[in-house]
PDB file of C-alpha atoms in Angstrom:
ATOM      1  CA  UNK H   1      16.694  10.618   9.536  1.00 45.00           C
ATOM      2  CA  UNK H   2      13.609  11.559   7.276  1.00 47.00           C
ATOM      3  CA  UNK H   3      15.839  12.751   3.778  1.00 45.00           C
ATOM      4  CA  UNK H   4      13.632  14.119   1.265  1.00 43.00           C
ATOM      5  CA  UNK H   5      10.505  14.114   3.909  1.00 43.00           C
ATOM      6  CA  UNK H   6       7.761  16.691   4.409  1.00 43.00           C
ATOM      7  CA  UNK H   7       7.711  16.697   8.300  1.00 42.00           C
ATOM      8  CA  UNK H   8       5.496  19.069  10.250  1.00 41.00           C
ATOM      9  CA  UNK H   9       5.823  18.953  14.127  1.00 40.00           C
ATOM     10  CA  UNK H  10       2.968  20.185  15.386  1.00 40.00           C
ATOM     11  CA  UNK H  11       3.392  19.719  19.968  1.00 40.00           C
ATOM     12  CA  UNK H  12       6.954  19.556  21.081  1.00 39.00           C
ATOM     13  CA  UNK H  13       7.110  19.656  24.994  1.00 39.00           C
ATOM     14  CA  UNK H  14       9.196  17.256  27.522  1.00 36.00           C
ATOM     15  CA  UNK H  15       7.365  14.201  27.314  1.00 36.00           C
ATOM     16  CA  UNK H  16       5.830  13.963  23.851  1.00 39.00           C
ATOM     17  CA  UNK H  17       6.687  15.078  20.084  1.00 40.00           C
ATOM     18  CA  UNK H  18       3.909  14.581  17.660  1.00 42.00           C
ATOM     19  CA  UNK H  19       4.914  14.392  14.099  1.00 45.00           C
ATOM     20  CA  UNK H  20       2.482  14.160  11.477  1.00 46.00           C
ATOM     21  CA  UNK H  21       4.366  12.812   8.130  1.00 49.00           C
ATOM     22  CA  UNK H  22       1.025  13.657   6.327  1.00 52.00           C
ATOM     23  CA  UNK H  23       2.172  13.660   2.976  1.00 56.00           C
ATOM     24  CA  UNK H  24       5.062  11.576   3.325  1.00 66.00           C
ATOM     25  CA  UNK H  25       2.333   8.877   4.710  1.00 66.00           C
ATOM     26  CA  UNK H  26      -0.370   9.122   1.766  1.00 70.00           C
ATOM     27  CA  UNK H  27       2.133   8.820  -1.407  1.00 73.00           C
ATOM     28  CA  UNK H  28       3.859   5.709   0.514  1.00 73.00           C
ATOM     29  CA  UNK H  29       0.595   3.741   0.897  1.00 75.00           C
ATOM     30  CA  UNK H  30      -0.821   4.831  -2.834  1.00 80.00           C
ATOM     31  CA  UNK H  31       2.729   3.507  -4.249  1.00 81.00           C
ATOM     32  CA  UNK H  32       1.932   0.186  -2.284  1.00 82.00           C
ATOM     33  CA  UNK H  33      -1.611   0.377  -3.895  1.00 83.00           C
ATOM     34  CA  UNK H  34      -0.183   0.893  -7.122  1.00 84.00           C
ATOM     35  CA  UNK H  35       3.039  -1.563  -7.093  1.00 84.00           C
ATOM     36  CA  UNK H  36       0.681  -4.412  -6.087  1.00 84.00           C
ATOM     37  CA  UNK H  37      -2.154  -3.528  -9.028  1.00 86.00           C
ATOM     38  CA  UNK H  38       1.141  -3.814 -10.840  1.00 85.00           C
ATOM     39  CA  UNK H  39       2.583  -7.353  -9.455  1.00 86.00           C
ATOM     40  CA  UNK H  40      -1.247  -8.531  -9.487  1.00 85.00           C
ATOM     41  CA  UNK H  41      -1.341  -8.080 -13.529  1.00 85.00           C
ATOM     42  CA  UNK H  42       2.248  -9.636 -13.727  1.00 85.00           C
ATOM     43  CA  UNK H  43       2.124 -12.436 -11.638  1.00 85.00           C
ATOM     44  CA  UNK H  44       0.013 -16.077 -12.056  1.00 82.00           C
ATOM     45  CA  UNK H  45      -3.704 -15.755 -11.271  1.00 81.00           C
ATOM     46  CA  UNK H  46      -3.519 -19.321 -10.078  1.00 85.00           C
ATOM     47  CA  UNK H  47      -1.607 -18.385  -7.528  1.00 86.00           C
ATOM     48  CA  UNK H  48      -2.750 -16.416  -4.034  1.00 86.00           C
ATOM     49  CA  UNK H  49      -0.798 -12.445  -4.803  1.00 85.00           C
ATOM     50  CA  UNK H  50       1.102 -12.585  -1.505  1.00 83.00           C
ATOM     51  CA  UNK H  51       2.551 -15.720  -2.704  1.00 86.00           C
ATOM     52  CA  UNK H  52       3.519 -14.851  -6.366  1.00 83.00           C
ATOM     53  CA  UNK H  53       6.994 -14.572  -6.912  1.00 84.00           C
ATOM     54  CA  UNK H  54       7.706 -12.894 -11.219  1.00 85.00           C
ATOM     55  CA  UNK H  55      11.084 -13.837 -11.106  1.00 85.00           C
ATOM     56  CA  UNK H  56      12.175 -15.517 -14.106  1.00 87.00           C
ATOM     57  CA  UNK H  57       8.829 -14.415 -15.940  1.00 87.00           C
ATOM     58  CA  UNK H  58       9.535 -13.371 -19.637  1.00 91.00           C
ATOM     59  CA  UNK H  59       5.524 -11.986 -20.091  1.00 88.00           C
ATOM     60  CA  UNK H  60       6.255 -10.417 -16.364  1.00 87.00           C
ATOM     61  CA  UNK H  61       9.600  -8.559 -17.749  1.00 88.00           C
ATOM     62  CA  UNK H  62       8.224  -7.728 -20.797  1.00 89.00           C
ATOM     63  CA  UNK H  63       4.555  -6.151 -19.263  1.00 86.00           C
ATOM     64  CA  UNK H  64       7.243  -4.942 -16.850  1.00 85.00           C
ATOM     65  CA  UNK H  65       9.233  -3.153 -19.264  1.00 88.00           C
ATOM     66  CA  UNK H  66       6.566  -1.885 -21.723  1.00 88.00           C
ATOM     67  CA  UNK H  67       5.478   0.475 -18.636  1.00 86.00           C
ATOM     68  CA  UNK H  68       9.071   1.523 -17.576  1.00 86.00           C
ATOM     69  CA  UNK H  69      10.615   2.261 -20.754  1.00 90.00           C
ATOM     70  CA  UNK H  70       7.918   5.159 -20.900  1.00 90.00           C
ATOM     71  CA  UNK H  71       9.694   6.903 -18.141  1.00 88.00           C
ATOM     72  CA  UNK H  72       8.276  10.148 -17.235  1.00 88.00           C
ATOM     73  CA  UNK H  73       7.121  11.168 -20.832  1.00 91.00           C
ATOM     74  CA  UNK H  74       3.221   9.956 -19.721  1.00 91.00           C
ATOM     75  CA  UNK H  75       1.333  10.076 -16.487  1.00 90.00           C
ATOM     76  CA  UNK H  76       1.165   7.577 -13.847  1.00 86.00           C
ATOM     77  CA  UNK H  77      -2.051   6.627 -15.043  1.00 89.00           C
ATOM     78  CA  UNK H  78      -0.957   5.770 -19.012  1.00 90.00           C
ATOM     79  CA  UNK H  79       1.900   4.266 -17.208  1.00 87.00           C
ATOM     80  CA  UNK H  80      -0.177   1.822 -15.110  1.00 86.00           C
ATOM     81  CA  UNK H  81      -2.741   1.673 -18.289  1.00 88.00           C
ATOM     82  CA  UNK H  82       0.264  -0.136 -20.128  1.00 85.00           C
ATOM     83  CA  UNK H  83       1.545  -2.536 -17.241  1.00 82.00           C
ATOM     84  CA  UNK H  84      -2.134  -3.703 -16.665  1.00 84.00           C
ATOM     85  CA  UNK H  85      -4.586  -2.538 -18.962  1.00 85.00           C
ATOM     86  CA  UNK H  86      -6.493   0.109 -16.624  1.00 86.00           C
ATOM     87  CA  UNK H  87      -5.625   3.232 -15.769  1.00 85.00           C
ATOM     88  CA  UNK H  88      -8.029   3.655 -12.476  1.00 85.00           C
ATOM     89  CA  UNK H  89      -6.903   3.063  -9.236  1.00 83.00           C
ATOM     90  CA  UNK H  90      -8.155   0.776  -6.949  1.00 85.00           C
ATOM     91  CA  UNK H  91      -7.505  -1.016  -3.810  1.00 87.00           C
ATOM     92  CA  UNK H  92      -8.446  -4.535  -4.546  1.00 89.00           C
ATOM     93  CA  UNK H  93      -4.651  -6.296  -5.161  1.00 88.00           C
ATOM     94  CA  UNK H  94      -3.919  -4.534  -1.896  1.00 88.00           C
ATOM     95  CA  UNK H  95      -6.726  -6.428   0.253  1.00 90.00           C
ATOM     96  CA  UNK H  96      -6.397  -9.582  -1.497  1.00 90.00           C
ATOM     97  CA  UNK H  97      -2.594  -9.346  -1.155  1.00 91.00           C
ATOM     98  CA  UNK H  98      -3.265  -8.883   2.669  1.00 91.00           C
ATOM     99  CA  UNK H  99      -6.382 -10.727   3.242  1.00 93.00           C
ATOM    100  CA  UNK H 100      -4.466 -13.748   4.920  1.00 93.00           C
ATOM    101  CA  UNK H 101      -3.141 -11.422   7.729  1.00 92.00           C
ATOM    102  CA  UNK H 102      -6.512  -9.705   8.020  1.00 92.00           C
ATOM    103  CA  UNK H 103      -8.128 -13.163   7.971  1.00 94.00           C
ATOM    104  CA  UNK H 104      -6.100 -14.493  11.021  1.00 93.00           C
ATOM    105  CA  UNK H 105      -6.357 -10.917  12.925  1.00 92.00           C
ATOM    106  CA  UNK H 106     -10.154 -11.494  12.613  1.00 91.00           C
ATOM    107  CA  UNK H 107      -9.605 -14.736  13.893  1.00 93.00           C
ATOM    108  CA  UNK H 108      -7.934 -13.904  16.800  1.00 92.00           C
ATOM    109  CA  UNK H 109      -9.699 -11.087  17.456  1.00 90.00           C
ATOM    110  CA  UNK H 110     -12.666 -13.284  17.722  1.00 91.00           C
ATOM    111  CA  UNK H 111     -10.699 -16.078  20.028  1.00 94.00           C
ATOM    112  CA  UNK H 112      -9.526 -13.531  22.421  1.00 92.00           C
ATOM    113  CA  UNK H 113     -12.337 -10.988  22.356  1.00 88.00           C
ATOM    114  CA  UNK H 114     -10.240  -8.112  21.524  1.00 82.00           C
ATOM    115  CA  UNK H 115     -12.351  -4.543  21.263  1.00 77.00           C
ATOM    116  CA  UNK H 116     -11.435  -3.230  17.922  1.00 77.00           C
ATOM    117  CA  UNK H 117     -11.974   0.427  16.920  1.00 74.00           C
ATOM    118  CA  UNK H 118     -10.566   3.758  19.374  1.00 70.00           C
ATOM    119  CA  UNK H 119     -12.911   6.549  20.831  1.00 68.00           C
ATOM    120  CA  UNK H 120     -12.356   9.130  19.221  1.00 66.00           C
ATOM    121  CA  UNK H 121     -11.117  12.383  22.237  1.00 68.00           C
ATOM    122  CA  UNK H 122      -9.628  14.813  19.317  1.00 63.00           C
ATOM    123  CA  UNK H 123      -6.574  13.983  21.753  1.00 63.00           C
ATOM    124  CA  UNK H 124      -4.461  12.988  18.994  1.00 59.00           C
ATOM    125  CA  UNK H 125      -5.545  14.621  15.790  1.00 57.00           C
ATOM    126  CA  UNK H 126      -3.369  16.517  13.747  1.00 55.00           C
ATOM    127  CA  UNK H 127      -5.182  19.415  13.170  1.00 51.00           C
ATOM    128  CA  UNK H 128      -7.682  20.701  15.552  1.00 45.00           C
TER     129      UNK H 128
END
C-alpha cells in the first residue's frame, strides 16, 4: 500500500494504529510548494494560478524544458533558478493558488460560527 514509503508505527493496539508518514508527508507538500512556484512562472499572470491551464504554451514548454533537460546534473535549487528565475523557496504560489478555497472556508466559518483551532492534550503527537 505505501511502496517506496518511510512508515513508522508508533501505538498498535485493538482499536487504533497511529502511523506517522513523517517524511513521506514533508517532501509531498514541499514538491506541491515547488511544482506550483513552477506553474506560477509558466502560466499567464492575468490569469488567477488555480485557473491557469500551460497547455499549448510554447514560452511554458520551453521555460519547462530549459529546467528538465538539466536532469540531476544541478540541485533543485539551480533547477528551479532556471524554470523561474529564483532559486529560494517560498510559499506564496501555494496560498494564492488556494486562496479561493481558504476564502470560502473563512466564509463559512464565519456564517456558521465554526471554532477553528484544536487544544492541544499531547494525545496525538508523534513523539512524546
Amino acid at each position: 500500500m505505501f511502496e517506496n514509503q518511510q512508515i513508522l508505527i508508533l501505538e498498535q493496539s485493538t482499536t487504533s494504529l497511529l502511523v506517522c508518514l513523517c517524511s513521506t508527508f514533508s517532501s509531498c507538500y514541499s514538491n506541491d510548494v515547488k511544482r506550483l512556484k513552477i506553474e506560477y512562472f509558466l502560466s499567464d499572470p492575468a490569469k488567477p494560478l488555480h485557473k491557469c491551464d500551460i497547455f499549448g504554451s510554447k514560452k511554458a514548454g520551453e521555460r519547462l524544458y530549459s529546467m528538465l533537460k538539466l536532469g540531476s546534473s544541478v540541485s533543485w535549487q539551480e533547477a528551479l533558478k532556471v524554470a523561474t528565475g529564483e532559486s529560494k523557496l517560498n510559499a506564496s504560489a501555494f496560498l494564492e493558488y488556494f486562496k479561493p478555497i481558504n476564502d470560502w472556508l473563512t466564509m463559512e466559518n464565519k456564517k456558521t460560527k465554526e471554532k477553528i483551532g484544536w487544544v492541544d492534550d499531547g494525545a496525538h503527537l508523534c513523539v512524546k
